[in-house]
Structure formats: C-alpha cells, structure tokens
Amino acid sequence: ENLIGSSVEVKGLEFLGGYGTAVLAFLAVAIYVPLNTWLAVKLGRLLERLNVRMQQAEGSYRSELITFLRQNYGYLPHAVAVTVIALALIAFAIRYLVAEDKPQAVEQQKF
C-alpha cells in the first residue's frame, strides 16, 4: 500500500501512469526472487554432490587405513597385553625375591 501510494510516473513508461515505480519494483522482485532461488538450488545441488564425493573419498580412506592397520599392526594389541602381563609377573617375582632376601626376625627366647 505504501509502495503504490508513493509511486510516481517513470520516463519511458508513461503508459503505466502514476504506478510506474510500483510496477518496476514488483517486476524487479518477480525476476529477482525466482532467479536467486534457481541459483541457490543449483549451488545447493553442486555442494551436495561435492559433499557426497568427499564423504565417499573419506570413507574409502578410512577403510583403507583400517585395513592397513589391521594387516600390519593387528598383532599389536595382543603383544601389548602379553607384555603387560609379563611385566606384572616380573614385578611380582622381584618383589617376592626381595622379600625372601630380607633377614627374618629371630624370636628371642627367654632363658
């Protein structure tokens, strides 16, 4: 309502009369909105395809990395577990041996 009320005649579009600027504003919006929507849809589709390709590449990379790690280092968790158990047993054995080397307290007998 304000746009129509403040509209004036435009040179070259005298046939529109006092509605010249209002018609130009509506025409600009009518062209601008669908055009930008179409561009946004195109860009959105392009970004979606790019995103899917990146996810596929990342998935392939992860898969290859996991396969590589399993093939080359699959024994590693087992080796770590065995080493920890062995170190614990060694520590227990050393503690036991040190305890045996300590002189035993001799009970003193009363005469």
C-alpha positions as a printed NumPy array, in Angstrom:
array([[  0.   ,   0.   ,   0.   ],
       [  2.837,   2.427,   0.804],
       [  4.64 ,   1.426,  -2.381],
       [  1.605,   2.108,  -4.543],
       [  0.814,   5.311,  -2.667],
       [  4.319,   6.705,  -3.173],
       [  4.676,   5.525,  -6.776],
       [  5.405,   8.088,  -9.473],
       [  5.497,   8.181, -13.235],
       [  8.652,   6.91 , -14.953],
       [ 10.022,   8.4  , -18.178],
       [  9.671,   5.904, -20.993],
       [  6.898,   4.064, -19.158],
       [  4.275,   6.779, -19.274],
       [  1.603,   4.214, -20.195],
       [  1.84 ,   2.939, -16.565],
       [  0.967,   6.371, -15.283],
       [  1.492,   7.007, -11.597],
       [  2.137,   3.343, -10.962],
       [  5.477,   3.306, -12.834],
       [  7.842,   2.844,  -9.886],
       [  5.489,   0.377,  -8.199],
       [  5.335,  -1.786, -11.343],
       [  9.139,  -1.626, -11.69 ],
       [  9.568,  -2.67 ,  -8.035],
       [  7.153,  -5.598,  -8.415],
       [  8.844,  -6.586, -11.684],
       [ 12.281,  -6.496, -10.023],
       [ 11.056,  -8.701,  -7.174],
       [  9.277, -11.04 ,  -9.609],
       [ 12.538, -11.557, -11.521],
       [ 14.988, -11.406,  -8.601],
       [ 13.339, -13.943,  -6.277],
       [ 12.881, -16.838,  -8.745],
       [ 16.306, -16.223, -10.317],
       [ 18.079, -16.272,  -6.959],
       [ 16.049, -19.292,  -5.855],
       [ 17.073, -21.145,  -9.012],
       [ 20.739, -20.188,  -8.436],
       [ 20.527, -21.301,  -4.8  ],
       [ 19.051, -24.653,  -5.843],
       [ 21.824, -25.142,  -8.424],
       [ 24.526, -24.249,  -5.896],
       [ 22.88 , -26.486,  -3.283],
       [ 22.899, -29.447,  -5.663],
       [ 26.514, -28.776,  -6.581],
       [ 27.529, -28.582,  -2.91 ],
       [ 25.569, -31.744,  -2.138],
       [ 27.34 , -33.679,  -4.915],
       [ 30.691, -32.362,  -3.736],
       [ 29.875, -33.291,  -0.145],
       [ 28.848, -36.827,  -1.158],
       [ 32.067, -37.252,  -3.148],
       [ 34.133, -36.042,  -0.203],
       [ 32.322, -38.437,   2.149],
       [ 32.917, -41.317,  -0.251],
       [ 36.597, -40.435,  -0.535],
       [ 36.877, -40.106,   3.237],
       [ 35.093, -43.418,   3.711],
       [ 37.451, -45.087,   1.251],
       [ 40.417, -43.523,   3.004],
       [ 39.221, -44.713,   6.416],
       [ 38.543, -48.177,   5.081],
       [ 41.989, -48.413,   3.522],
       [ 43.628, -47.079,   6.683],
       [ 41.819, -49.564,   8.911],
       [ 42.681, -52.415,   6.547],
       [ 46.326, -51.308,   6.526],
       [ 46.447, -51.071,  10.311],
       [ 44.808, -54.461,  10.772],
       [ 47.12 , -56.132,   8.297],
       [ 50.305, -54.56 ,   9.635],
       [ 49.547, -53.97 ,  13.287],
       [ 46.829, -56.493,  14.032],
       [ 49.129, -58.309,  16.412],
       [ 49.905, -55.133,  18.355],
       [ 47.076, -55.27 ,  20.952],
       [ 47.902, -58.903,  21.697],
       [ 51.6  , -58.092,  22.001],
       [ 50.874, -55.189,  24.345],
       [ 48.642, -57.355,  26.533],
       [ 51.255, -60.116,  26.738],
       [ 53.977, -57.568,  27.551],
       [ 51.91 , -56.006,  30.338],
       [ 51.192, -59.416,  31.852],
       [ 54.861, -60.377,  31.606],
       [ 55.974, -57.126,  33.258],
       [ 53.431, -57.619,  36.05 ],
       [ 54.706, -61.153,  36.654],
       [ 58.324, -59.954,  36.665],
       [ 57.477, -57.188,  39.133],
       [ 55.686, -59.699,  41.374],
       [ 58.608, -62.131,  41.169],
       [ 61.165, -59.429,  42.012],
       [ 59.062, -58.306,  44.954],
       [ 58.82 , -61.887,  46.162],
       [ 62.576, -62.463,  45.761],
       [ 63.436, -59.235,  47.581],
       [ 61.104, -60.201,  50.392],
       [ 62.849, -63.585,  50.715],
       [ 66.283, -61.964,  50.907],
       [ 65.335, -59.906,  53.93 ],
       [ 66.613, -61.362,  57.164],
       [ 63.913, -62.985,  59.164],
       [ 63.263, -61.651,  62.572],
       [ 64.595, -64.13 ,  65.093],
       [ 62.469, -64.706,  68.019],
       [ 64.389, -64.244,  71.162],
       [ 63.925, -66.9  ,  73.675],
       [ 63.92 , -66.154,  77.307],
       [ 66.243, -68.277,  79.393]])
